[in-house]
DNA sequence: ATGTGC
């Protein structure tokens, strides 16, 4: 890493976003507060920056000798996993796929406890291994919209007429349990020597659980689609990474040092497959992890955004694809207009010299949830 | 985000 200020000095703050980026004052204030934490050396904001609980989502923060569990938050290890499928788009029967993909709602039929045991992972949350979860999580079948660099795209198995799968999920119950176990009041974090290392050990288990969870989800989706495929990319965006006595925190920031990165927008928009470029040290080896929220969940439920009368639209996408989501409230919270324009977010990353676009993928079938909630039909307004 | 309420 480059020359960062010494401990006690003000951390360097760098925002990788143009005036086109929709960045709230609350988010930049959170970025300032993050920079003001003890032993913080540098902080980077990405164009998807938006307010989070204890730190802004879309940020990276480098500290010396200290880790801040509350910055990583509850969903430790949450990230994107990208698979290429053997099934060509022309052979997909969409109606059948919509029907069969709903299997993801139930528990995995495999032996979760045995698999976790094999991986040396705790069994406490075996029941949710292989399930997507809530919030912004999804499992999405995607088709190729455009390829800009065929040779690089082929590295991720992206070829014209092909299909891919993008899984966005995390460590389910394990991440929140780890955070609760190592909870610290205030913004001081944990010293790396001692309590900080204990946190990181448990954090690493959640990181591995999250990746395995995405693999099981993908395996179930492939089975539902009666095809096979290959895991090409796994890119976690909520994690702490120890580098000697430094700790790099990523809160909704995609690592740029692990190959190609999928950057999804909303469930009504395309996903960009990008190649990270050699970046200045103050980018903290990070990229935007998605479009980022434009409006918080609560404001999407107020009826002010004129989406309530148009719920049917939200279970389809502008590309003729389907969204499986039987939860009305989640459908409103996750409406495309709740998100920034991913095209602008990626344009900012390009303008900052951080990435090159390799391909654009379009949503064909998105699984969110097939569960029928009891309060179904009762949306607060 | 969350075995998603007490």
PDB file of N, CA and C in Angstrom, chain A residues 166-257:
ATOM      1  N   UNK A 166     -26.147 -15.691 -11.165  1.00  0.00           N
ATOM      2  CA  UNK A 166     -25.518 -14.806 -10.186  1.00  0.00           C
ATOM      3  C   UNK A 166     -26.225 -14.987  -8.852  1.00  0.00           C
ATOM      4  N   UNK A 167     -25.465 -15.418  -7.842  1.00  0.00           N
ATOM      5  CA  UNK A 167     -26.033 -15.630  -6.509  1.00  0.00           C
ATOM      6  C   UNK A 167     -25.529 -14.539  -5.578  1.00  0.00           C
ATOM      7  N   UNK A 168     -26.458 -13.810  -4.968  1.00  0.00           N
ATOM      8  CA  UNK A 168     -26.110 -12.797  -3.965  1.00  0.00           C
ATOM      9  C   UNK A 168     -26.690 -13.243  -2.634  1.00  0.00           C
ATOM     10  N   UNK A 169     -25.831 -13.722  -1.754  1.00  0.00           N
ATOM     11  CA  UNK A 169     -26.289 -14.133  -0.430  1.00  0.00           C
ATOM     12  C   UNK A 169     -25.108 -14.099   0.523  1.00  0.00           C
ATOM     13  N   UNK A 170     -25.385 -14.395   1.793  1.00  0.00           N
ATOM     14  CA  UNK A 170     -24.339 -14.270   2.796  1.00  0.00           C
ATOM     15  C   UNK A 170     -24.306 -15.423   3.773  1.00  0.00           C
ATOM     16  N   UNK A 171     -23.972 -15.112   5.012  1.00  0.00           N
ATOM     17  CA  UNK A 171     -23.725 -16.143   6.021  1.00  0.00           C
ATOM     18  C   UNK A 171     -24.959 -16.448   6.857  1.00  0.00           C
ATOM     19  N   UNK A 172     -26.135 -15.971   6.386  1.00  0.00           N
ATOM     20  CA  UNK A 172     -27.422 -16.261   7.052  1.00  0.00           C
ATOM     21  C   UNK A 172     -27.336 -15.956   8.549  1.00  0.00           C
ATOM     22  N   UNK A 173     -27.639 -16.918   9.427  1.00  0.00           N
ATOM     23  CA  UNK A 173     -27.650 -16.605  10.857  1.00  0.00           C
ATOM     24  C   UNK A 173     -26.278 -16.467  11.488  1.00  0.00           C
ATOM     25  N   UNK A 174     -25.273 -17.013  10.814  1.00  0.00           N
ATOM     26  CA  UNK A 174     -23.939 -17.071  11.436  1.00  0.00           C
ATOM     27  C   UNK A 174     -23.300 -15.689  11.600  1.00  0.00           C
ATOM     28  N   UNK A 175     -23.386 -14.864  10.566  1.00  0.00           N
ATOM     29  CA  UNK A 175     -22.780 -13.526  10.639  1.00  0.00           C
ATOM     30  C   UNK A 175     -23.313 -12.705  11.812  1.00  0.00           C
ATOM     31  N   UNK A 176     -24.649 -12.590  11.942  1.00  0.00           N
ATOM     32  CA  UNK A 176     -25.202 -11.864  13.080  1.00  0.00           C
ATOM     33  C   UNK A 176     -24.778 -12.452  14.423  1.00  0.00           C
ATOM     34  N   UNK A 177     -24.668 -13.792  14.487  1.00  0.00           N
ATOM     35  CA  UNK A 177     -24.247 -14.434  15.740  1.00  0.00           C
ATOM     36  C   UNK A 177     -22.805 -14.069  16.076  1.00  0.00           C
ATOM     37  N   UNK A 178     -21.946 -14.033  15.059  1.00  0.00           N
ATOM     38  CA  UNK A 178     -20.538 -13.674  15.264  1.00  0.00           C
ATOM     39  C   UNK A 178     -20.425 -12.230  15.744  1.00  0.00           C
ATOM     40  N   UNK A 179     -21.180 -11.335  15.092  1.00  0.00           N
ATOM     41  CA  UNK A 179     -21.125  -9.921  15.499  1.00  0.00           C
ATOM     42  C   UNK A 179     -21.609  -9.756  16.940  1.00  0.00           C
ATOM     43  N   UNK A 180     -22.702 -10.449  17.266  1.00  0.00           N
ATOM     44  CA  UNK A 180     -23.259 -10.345  18.630  1.00  0.00           C
ATOM     45  C   UNK A 180     -22.240 -10.841  19.658  1.00  0.00           C
ATOM     46  N   UNK A 181     -21.549 -11.910  19.317  1.00  0.00           N
ATOM     47  CA  UNK A 181     -20.585 -12.512  20.244  1.00  0.00           C
ATOM     48  C   UNK A 181     -19.390 -11.589  20.496  1.00  0.00           C
ATOM     49  N   UNK A 182     -19.040 -10.793  19.485  1.00  0.00           N
ATOM     50  CA  UNK A 182     -17.868  -9.908  19.614  1.00  0.00           C
ATOM     51  C   UNK A 182     -18.285  -8.445  19.667  1.00  0.00           C
ATOM     52  N   UNK A 183     -19.529  -8.229  20.088  1.00  0.00           N
ATOM     53  CA  UNK A 183     -20.057  -6.872  20.029  1.00  0.00           C
ATOM     54  C   UNK A 183     -19.255  -5.897  20.887  1.00  0.00           C
ATOM     55  N   UNK A 184     -18.992  -4.738  20.318  1.00  0.00           N
ATOM     56  CA  UNK A 184     -18.331  -3.680  21.081  1.00  0.00           C
ATOM     57  C   UNK A 184     -19.186  -2.424  21.033  1.00  0.00           C
ATOM     58  N   UNK A 185     -19.319  -1.759  22.183  1.00  0.00           N
ATOM     59  CA  UNK A 185     -20.025  -0.477  22.207  1.00  0.00           C
ATOM     60  C   UNK A 185     -19.138   0.596  21.598  1.00  0.00           C
ATOM     61  N   UNK A 186     -19.769   1.566  20.985  1.00  0.00           N
ATOM     62  CA  UNK A 186     -19.016   2.690  20.463  1.00  0.00           C
ATOM     63  C   UNK A 186     -18.285   2.370  19.173  1.00  0.00           C
ATOM     64  N   UNK A 187     -17.374   3.267  18.799  1.00  0.00           N
ATOM     65  CA  UNK A 187     -16.735   3.174  17.482  1.00  0.00           C
ATOM     66  C   UNK A 187     -15.246   2.845  17.585  1.00  0.00           C
ATOM     67  N   UNK A 188     -14.828   2.374  18.764  1.00  0.00           N
ATOM     68  CA  UNK A 188     -13.395   2.131  18.986  1.00  0.00           C
ATOM     69  C   UNK A 188     -12.867   0.833  18.412  1.00  0.00           C
ATOM     70  N   UNK A 189     -13.749  -0.092  18.062  1.00  0.00           N
ATOM     71  CA  UNK A 189     -13.320  -1.364  17.500  1.00  0.00           C
ATOM     72  C   UNK A 189     -12.555  -2.222  18.489  1.00  0.00           C
ATOM     73  N   UNK A 190     -11.780  -3.158  17.961  1.00  0.00           N
ATOM     74  CA  UNK A 190     -11.026  -4.097  18.791  1.00  0.00           C
ATOM     75  C   UNK A 190      -9.555  -4.069  18.381  1.00  0.00           C
ATOM     76  N   UNK A 191      -8.646  -4.056  19.366  1.00  0.00           N
ATOM     77  CA  UNK A 191      -7.225  -4.115  19.015  1.00  0.00           C
ATOM     78  C   UNK A 191      -6.908  -5.446  18.350  1.00  0.00           C
ATOM     79  N   UNK A 192      -6.094  -5.377  17.321  1.00  0.00           N
ATOM     80  CA  UNK A 192      -5.792  -6.582  16.535  1.00  0.00           C
ATOM     81  C   UNK A 192      -5.152  -7.653  17.422  1.00  0.00           C
ATOM     82  N   UNK A 193      -4.302  -7.225  18.326  1.00  0.00           N
ATOM     83  CA  UNK A 193      -3.680  -8.188  19.233  1.00  0.00           C
ATOM     84  C   UNK A 193      -4.671  -8.485  20.346  1.00  0.00           C
ATOM     85  N   UNK A 194      -5.218  -9.705  20.358  1.00  0.00           N
ATOM     86  CA  UNK A 194      -6.193 -10.071  21.381  1.00  0.00           C
ATOM     87  C   UNK A 194      -7.573 -10.220  20.798  1.00  0.00           C
ATOM     88  N   UNK A 195      -8.504  -9.391  21.299  1.00  0.00           N
ATOM     89  CA  UNK A 195      -9.917  -9.523  20.926  1.00  0.00           C
ATOM     90  C   UNK A 195     -10.147  -9.409  19.424  1.00  0.00           C
ATOM     91  N   UNK A 196      -9.354  -8.584  18.762  1.00  0.00           N
ATOM     92  CA  UNK A 196      -9.521  -8.406  17.322  1.00  0.00           C
ATOM     93  C   UNK A 196      -9.229  -9.687  16.556  1.00  0.00           C
ATOM     94  N   UNK A 197      -8.200 -10.414  16.998  1.00  0.00           N
ATOM     95  CA  UNK A 197      -7.861 -11.679  16.325  1.00  0.00           C
ATOM     96  C   UNK A 197      -8.941 -12.727  16.563  1.00  0.00           C
ATOM     97  N   UNK A 198      -9.528 -12.716  17.770  1.00  0.00           N
ATOM     98  CA  UNK A 198     -10.619 -13.651  18.081  1.00  0.00           C
ATOM     99  C   UNK A 198     -11.804 -13.392  17.158  1.00  0.00           C
ATOM    100  N   UNK A 199     -12.113 -12.097  16.983  1.00  0.00           N
ATOM    101  CA  UNK A 199     -13.205 -11.745  16.064  1.00  0.00           C
ATOM    102  C   UNK A 199     -12.878 -12.237  14.650  1.00  0.00           C
ATOM    103  N   UNK A 200     -11.673 -11.957  14.197  1.00  0.00           N
ATOM    104  CA  UNK A 200     -11.305 -12.324  12.821  1.00  0.00           C
ATOM    105  C   UNK A 200     -11.384 -13.836  12.591  1.00  0.00           C
ATOM    106  N   UNK A 201     -11.065 -14.622  13.611  1.00  0.00           N
ATOM    107  CA  UNK A 201     -11.150 -16.081  13.471  1.00  0.00           C
ATOM    108  C   UNK A 201     -12.606 -16.496  13.221  1.00  0.00           C
ATOM    109  N   UNK A 202     -13.528 -15.942  14.007  1.00  0.00           N
ATOM    110  CA  UNK A 202     -14.956 -16.263  13.814  1.00  0.00           C
ATOM    111  C   UNK A 202     -15.476 -15.656  12.506  1.00  0.00           C
ATOM    112  N   UNK A 203     -15.032 -14.453  12.208  1.00  0.00           N
ATOM    113  CA  UNK A 203     -15.373 -13.772  10.953  1.00  0.00           C
ATOM    114  C   UNK A 203     -14.999 -14.654   9.749  1.00  0.00           C
ATOM    115  N   UNK A 204     -13.831 -15.298   9.829  1.00  0.00           N
ATOM    116  CA  UNK A 204     -13.378 -16.140   8.715  1.00  0.00           C
ATOM    117  C   UNK A 204     -14.286 -17.361   8.528  1.00  0.00           C
ATOM    118  N   UNK A 205     -14.832 -17.872   9.642  1.00  0.00           N
ATOM    119  CA  UNK A 205     -15.788 -18.984   9.539  1.00  0.00           C
ATOM    120  C   UNK A 205     -17.045 -18.516   8.799  1.00  0.00           C
ATOM    121  N   UNK A 206     -17.514 -17.317   9.146  1.00  0.00           N
ATOM    122  CA  UNK A 206     -18.718 -16.776   8.485  1.00  0.00           C
ATOM    123  C   UNK A 206     -18.438 -16.530   7.000  1.00  0.00           C
ATOM    124  N   UNK A 207     -17.233 -16.084   6.709  1.00  0.00           N
ATOM    125  CA  UNK A 207     -16.826 -15.840   5.320  1.00  0.00           C
ATOM    126  C   UNK A 207     -16.907 -17.143   4.516  1.00  0.00           C
ATOM    127  N   UNK A 208     -16.409 -18.223   5.110  1.00  0.00           N
ATOM    128  CA  UNK A 208     -16.414 -19.518   4.427  1.00  0.00           C
ATOM    129  C   UNK A 208     -17.813 -20.099   4.353  1.00  0.00           C
ATOM    130  N   UNK A 209     -18.605 -19.905   5.403  1.00  0.00           N
ATOM    131  CA  UNK A 209     -20.004 -20.362   5.391  1.00  0.00           C
ATOM    132  C   UNK A 209     -20.750 -19.666   4.256  1.00  0.00           C
ATOM    133  N   UNK A 210     -20.515 -18.376   4.105  1.00  0.00           N
ATOM    134  CA  UNK A 210     -21.226 -17.591   3.088  1.00  0.00           C
ATOM    135  C   UNK A 210     -20.897 -18.094   1.684  1.00  0.00           C
ATOM    136  N   UNK A 211     -19.638 -18.380   1.442  1.00  0.00           N
ATOM    137  CA  UNK A 211     -19.269 -18.871   0.117  1.00  0.00           C
ATOM    138  C   UNK A 211     -19.891 -20.239  -0.146  1.00  0.00           C
ATOM    139  N   UNK A 212     -19.825 -21.116   0.867  1.00  0.00           N
ATOM    140  CA  UNK A 212     -20.421 -22.446   0.735  1.00  0.00           C
ATOM    141  C   UNK A 212     -21.928 -22.327   0.519  1.00  0.00           C
ATOM    142  N   UNK A 213     -22.547 -21.414   1.241  1.00  0.00           N
ATOM    143  CA  UNK A 213     -23.989 -21.178   1.078  1.00  0.00           C
ATOM    144  C   UNK A 213     -24.309 -20.822  -0.370  1.00  0.00           C
ATOM    145  N   UNK A 214     -23.517 -19.923  -0.953  1.00  0.00           N
ATOM    146  CA  UNK A 214     -23.742 -19.536  -2.353  1.00  0.00           C
ATOM    147  C   UNK A 214     -23.544 -20.732  -3.283  1.00  0.00           C
ATOM    148  N   UNK A 215     -22.567 -21.570  -2.962  1.00  0.00           N
ATOM    149  CA  UNK A 215     -22.332 -22.752  -3.807  1.00  0.00           C
ATOM    150  C   UNK A 215     -23.514 -23.712  -3.753  1.00  0.00           C
ATOM    151  N   UNK A 216     -24.060 -23.916  -2.559  1.00  0.00           N
ATOM    152  CA  UNK A 216     -25.198 -24.831  -2.429  1.00  0.00           C
ATOM    153  C   UNK A 216     -26.423 -24.248  -3.131  1.00  0.00           C
ATOM    154  N   UNK A 217     -26.640 -22.950  -2.982  1.00  0.00           N
ATOM    155  CA  UNK A 217     -27.756 -22.288  -3.683  1.00  0.00           C
ATOM    156  C   UNK A 217     -27.611 -22.495  -5.188  1.00  0.00           C
ATOM    157  N   UNK A 218     -26.408 -22.257  -5.703  1.00  0.00           N
ATOM    158  CA  UNK A 218     -26.176 -22.400  -7.147  1.00  0.00           C
ATOM    159  C   UNK A 218     -26.412 -23.839  -7.590  1.00  0.00           C
ATOM    160  N   UNK A 219     -25.940 -24.785  -6.784  1.00  0.00           N
ATOM    161  CA  UNK A 219     -26.140 -26.192  -7.107  1.00  0.00           C
ATOM    162  C   UNK A 219     -27.615 -26.549  -7.181  1.00  0.00           C
ATOM    163  N   UNK A 220     -28.399 -26.010  -6.259  1.00  0.00           N
ATOM    164  CA  UNK A 220     -29.843 -26.268  -6.248  1.00  0.00           C
ATOM    165  C   UNK A 220     -30.510 -25.646  -7.482  1.00  0.00           C
ATOM    166  N   UNK A 221     -30.061 -24.448  -7.840  1.00  0.00           N
ATOM    167  CA  UNK A 221     -30.635 -23.764  -9.006  1.00  0.00           C
ATOM    168  C   UNK A 221     -30.309 -24.535 -10.278  1.00  0.00           C
ATOM    169  N   UNK A 222     -29.079 -25.019 -10.379  1.00  0.00           N
ATOM    170  CA  UNK A 222     -28.683 -25.803 -11.554  1.00  0.00           C
ATOM    171  C   UNK A 222     -29.528 -27.068 -11.671  1.00  0.00           C
ATOM    172  N   UNK A 223     -29.755 -27.702 -10.531  1.00  0.00           N
ATOM    173  CA  UNK A 223     -30.570 -28.917 -10.506  1.00  0.00           C
ATOM    174  C   UNK A 223     -32.005 -28.599 -10.953  1.00  0.00           C
ATOM    175  N   UNK A 224     -32.517 -27.466 -10.472  1.00  0.00           N
ATOM    176  CA  UNK A 224     -33.874 -27.051 -10.857  1.00  0.00           C
ATOM    177  C   UNK A 224     -33.958 -26.785 -12.355  1.00  0.00           C
ATOM    178  N   UNK A 225     -32.861 -26.306 -12.934  1.00  0.00           N
ATOM    179  CA  UNK A 225     -32.840 -25.975 -14.360  1.00  0.00           C
ATOM    180  C   UNK A 225     -32.415 -27.175 -15.205  1.00  0.00           C
ATOM    181  N   UNK A 226     -32.191 -28.297 -14.535  1.00  0.00           N
ATOM    182  CA  UNK A 226     -31.792 -29.538 -15.224  1.00  0.00           C
ATOM    183  C   UNK A 226     -30.538 -29.334 -16.071  1.00  0.00           C
ATOM    184  N   UNK A 227     -29.558 -28.654 -15.483  1.00  0.00           N
ATOM    185  CA  UNK A 227     -28.314 -28.440 -16.223  1.00  0.00           C
ATOM    186  C   UNK A 227     -27.129 -28.478 -15.265  1.00  0.00           C
ATOM    187  N   UNK A 228     -25.957 -28.329 -15.829  1.00  0.00           N
ATOM    188  CA  UNK A 228     -24.749 -28.256 -15.007  1.00  0.00           C
ATOM    189  C   UNK A 228     -24.032 -26.953 -15.300  1.00  0.00           C
ATOM    190  N   UNK A 229     -23.022 -26.660 -14.514  1.00  0.00           N
ATOM    191  CA  UNK A 229     -22.316 -25.400 -14.700  1.00  0.00           C
ATOM    192  C   UNK A 229     -21.022 -25.387 -13.924  1.00  0.00           C
ATOM    193  N   UNK A 230     -20.391 -24.228 -13.902  1.00  0.00           N
ATOM    194  CA  UNK A 230     -19.089 -24.105 -13.256  1.00  0.00           C
ATOM    195  C   UNK A 230     -19.016 -22.787 -12.488  1.00  0.00           C
ATOM    196  N   UNK A 231     -18.525 -22.871 -11.245  1.00  0.00           N
ATOM    197  CA  UNK A 231     -18.324 -21.649 -10.474  1.00  0.00           C
ATOM    198  C   UNK A 231     -17.144 -20.891 -11.079  1.00  0.00           C
ATOM    199  N   UNK A 232     -17.365 -19.643 -11.435  1.00  0.00           N
ATOM    200  CA  UNK A 232     -16.322 -18.850 -12.099  1.00  0.00           C
ATOM    201  C   UNK A 232     -15.768 -17.737 -11.228  1.00  0.00           C
ATOM    202  N   UNK A 233     -16.665 -17.133 -10.412  1.00  0.00           N
ATOM    203  CA  UNK A 233     -16.264 -15.990  -9.594  1.00  0.00           C
ATOM    204  C   UNK A 233     -16.941 -16.097  -8.234  1.00  0.00           C
ATOM    205  N   UNK A 234     -16.188 -15.856  -7.172  1.00  0.00           N
ATOM    206  CA  UNK A 234     -16.811 -15.639  -5.857  1.00  0.00           C
ATOM    207  C   UNK A 234     -16.203 -14.375  -5.281  1.00  0.00           C
ATOM    208  N   UNK A 235     -17.020 -13.367  -5.090  1.00  0.00           N
ATOM    209  CA  UNK A 235     -16.526 -12.046  -4.708  1.00  0.00           C
ATOM    210  C   UNK A 235     -17.310 -11.503  -3.515  1.00  0.00           C
ATOM    211  N   UNK A 236     -16.792 -11.731  -2.298  1.00  0.00           N
ATOM    212  CA  UNK A 236     -17.473 -11.225  -1.097  1.00  0.00           C
ATOM    213  C   UNK A 236     -17.281  -9.718  -0.964  1.00  0.00           C
ATOM    214  N   UNK A 237     -18.302  -9.016  -0.457  1.00  0.00           N
ATOM    215  CA  UNK A 237     -18.154  -7.556  -0.348  1.00  0.00           C
ATOM    216  C   UNK A 237     -18.384  -7.007   1.066  1.00  0.00           C
ATOM    217  N   UNK A 238     -18.618  -7.904   2.031  1.00  0.00           N
ATOM    218  CA  UNK A 238     -18.664  -7.484   3.447  1.00  0.00           C
ATOM    219  C   UNK A 238     -17.620  -8.298   4.201  1.00  0.00           C
ATOM    220  N   UNK A 239     -16.455  -7.739   4.370  1.00  0.00           N
ATOM    221  CA  UNK A 239     -15.400  -8.518   5.024  1.00  0.00           C
ATOM    222  C   UNK A 239     -14.260  -7.642   5.524  1.00  0.00           C
ATOM    223  N   UNK A 240     -13.505  -8.215   6.452  1.00  0.00           N
ATOM    224  CA  UNK A 240     -12.270  -7.596   6.922  1.00  0.00           C
ATOM    225  C   UNK A 240     -11.127  -8.494   6.477  1.00  0.00           C
ATOM    226  N   UNK A 241     -10.061  -7.862   5.991  1.00  0.00           N
ATOM    227  CA  UNK A 241      -8.927  -8.624   5.480  1.00  0.00           C
ATOM    228  C   UNK A 241      -7.675  -8.153   6.188  1.00  0.00           C
ATOM    229  N   UNK A 242      -7.030  -9.081   6.899  1.00  0.00           N
ATOM    230  CA  UNK A 242      -5.819  -8.699   7.618  1.00  0.00           C
ATOM    231  C   UNK A 242      -4.623  -8.781   6.676  1.00  0.00           C
ATOM    232  N   UNK A 243      -3.813  -7.731   6.669  1.00  0.00           N
ATOM    233  CA  UNK A 243      -2.579  -7.693   5.881  1.00  0.00           C
ATOM    234  C   UNK A 243      -1.465  -7.248   6.820  1.00  0.00           C
ATOM    235  N   UNK A 244      -0.845  -8.223   7.490  1.00  0.00           N
ATOM    236  CA  UNK A 244       0.157  -7.872   8.493  1.00  0.00           C
ATOM    237  C   UNK A 244      -0.516  -7.173   9.653  1.00  0.00           C
ATOM    238  N   UNK A 245      -0.062  -5.960   9.991  1.00  0.00           N
ATOM    239  CA  UNK A 245      -0.711  -5.252  11.097  1.00  0.00           C
ATOM    240  C   UNK A 245      -1.791  -4.293  10.587  1.00  0.00           C
ATOM    241  N   UNK A 246      -2.123  -4.391   9.294  1.00  0.00           N
ATOM    242  CA  UNK A 246      -3.193  -3.563   8.730  1.00  0.00           C
ATOM    243  C   UNK A 246      -4.470  -4.394   8.577  1.00  0.00           C
ATOM    244  N   UNK A 247      -5.610  -3.734   8.692  1.00  0.00           N
ATOM    245  CA  UNK A 247      -6.880  -4.405   8.434  1.00  0.00           C
ATOM    246  C   UNK A 247      -7.663  -3.590   7.408  1.00  0.00           C
ATOM    247  N   UNK A 248      -7.953  -4.217   6.286  1.00  0.00           N
ATOM    248  CA  UNK A 248      -8.760  -3.582   5.247  1.00  0.00           C
ATOM    249  C   UNK A 248     -10.211  -4.017   5.433  1.00  0.00           C
ATOM    250  N   UNK A 249     -11.070  -3.040   5.729  1.00  0.00           N
ATOM    251  CA  UNK A 249     -12.502  -3.304   5.904  1.00  0.00           C
ATOM    252  C   UNK A 249     -13.220  -2.978   4.601  1.00  0.00           C
ATOM    253  N   UNK A 250     -14.084  -3.882   4.181  1.00  0.00           N
ATOM    254  CA  UNK A 250     -14.928  -3.571   3.031  1.00  0.00           C
ATOM    255  C   UNK A 250     -16.383  -3.712   3.449  1.00  0.00           C
ATOM    256  N   UNK A 251     -17.133  -2.623   3.335  1.00  0.00           N
ATOM    257  CA  UNK A 251     -18.554  -2.618   3.684  1.00  0.00           C
ATOM    258  C   UNK A 251     -19.341  -2.358   2.393  1.00  0.00           C
ATOM    259  N   UNK A 252     -19.776  -3.417   1.750  1.00  0.00           N
ATOM    260  CA  UNK A 252     -20.438  -3.243   0.466  1.00  0.00           C
ATOM    261  C   UNK A 252     -19.458  -2.699  -0.556  1.00  0.00           C
ATOM    262  N   UNK A 253     -18.276  -3.280  -0.579  1.00  0.00           N
ATOM    263  CA  UNK A 253     -17.250  -2.896  -1.563  1.00  0.00           C
ATOM    264  C   UNK A 253     -16.636  -4.176  -2.104  1.00  0.00           C
ATOM    265  N   UNK A 254     -16.560  -4.275  -3.426  1.00  0.00           N
ATOM    266  CA  UNK A 254     -16.075  -5.494  -4.065  1.00  0.00           C
ATOM    267  C   UNK A 254     -14.559  -5.471  -4.177  1.00  0.00           C
ATOM    268  N   UNK A 255     -13.873  -6.532  -3.741  1.00  0.00           N
ATOM    269  CA  UNK A 255     -12.426  -6.615  -3.924  1.00  0.00           C
ATOM    270  C   UNK A 255     -12.067  -6.538  -5.407  1.00  0.00           C
ATOM    271  N   UNK A 256     -11.036  -5.747  -5.726  1.00  0.00           N
ATOM    272  CA  UNK A 256     -10.619  -5.588  -7.124  1.00  0.00           C
ATOM    273  C   UNK A 256      -9.361  -6.393  -7.415  1.00  0.00           C
ATOM    274  N   UNK A 257      -8.954  -7.219  -6.455  1.00  0.00           N
ATOM    275  CA  UNK A 257      -7.705  -7.970  -6.615  1.00  0.00           C
ATOM    276  C   UNK A 257      -7.931  -9.476  -6.693  1.00  0.00           C
TER     277      UNK A 257
END
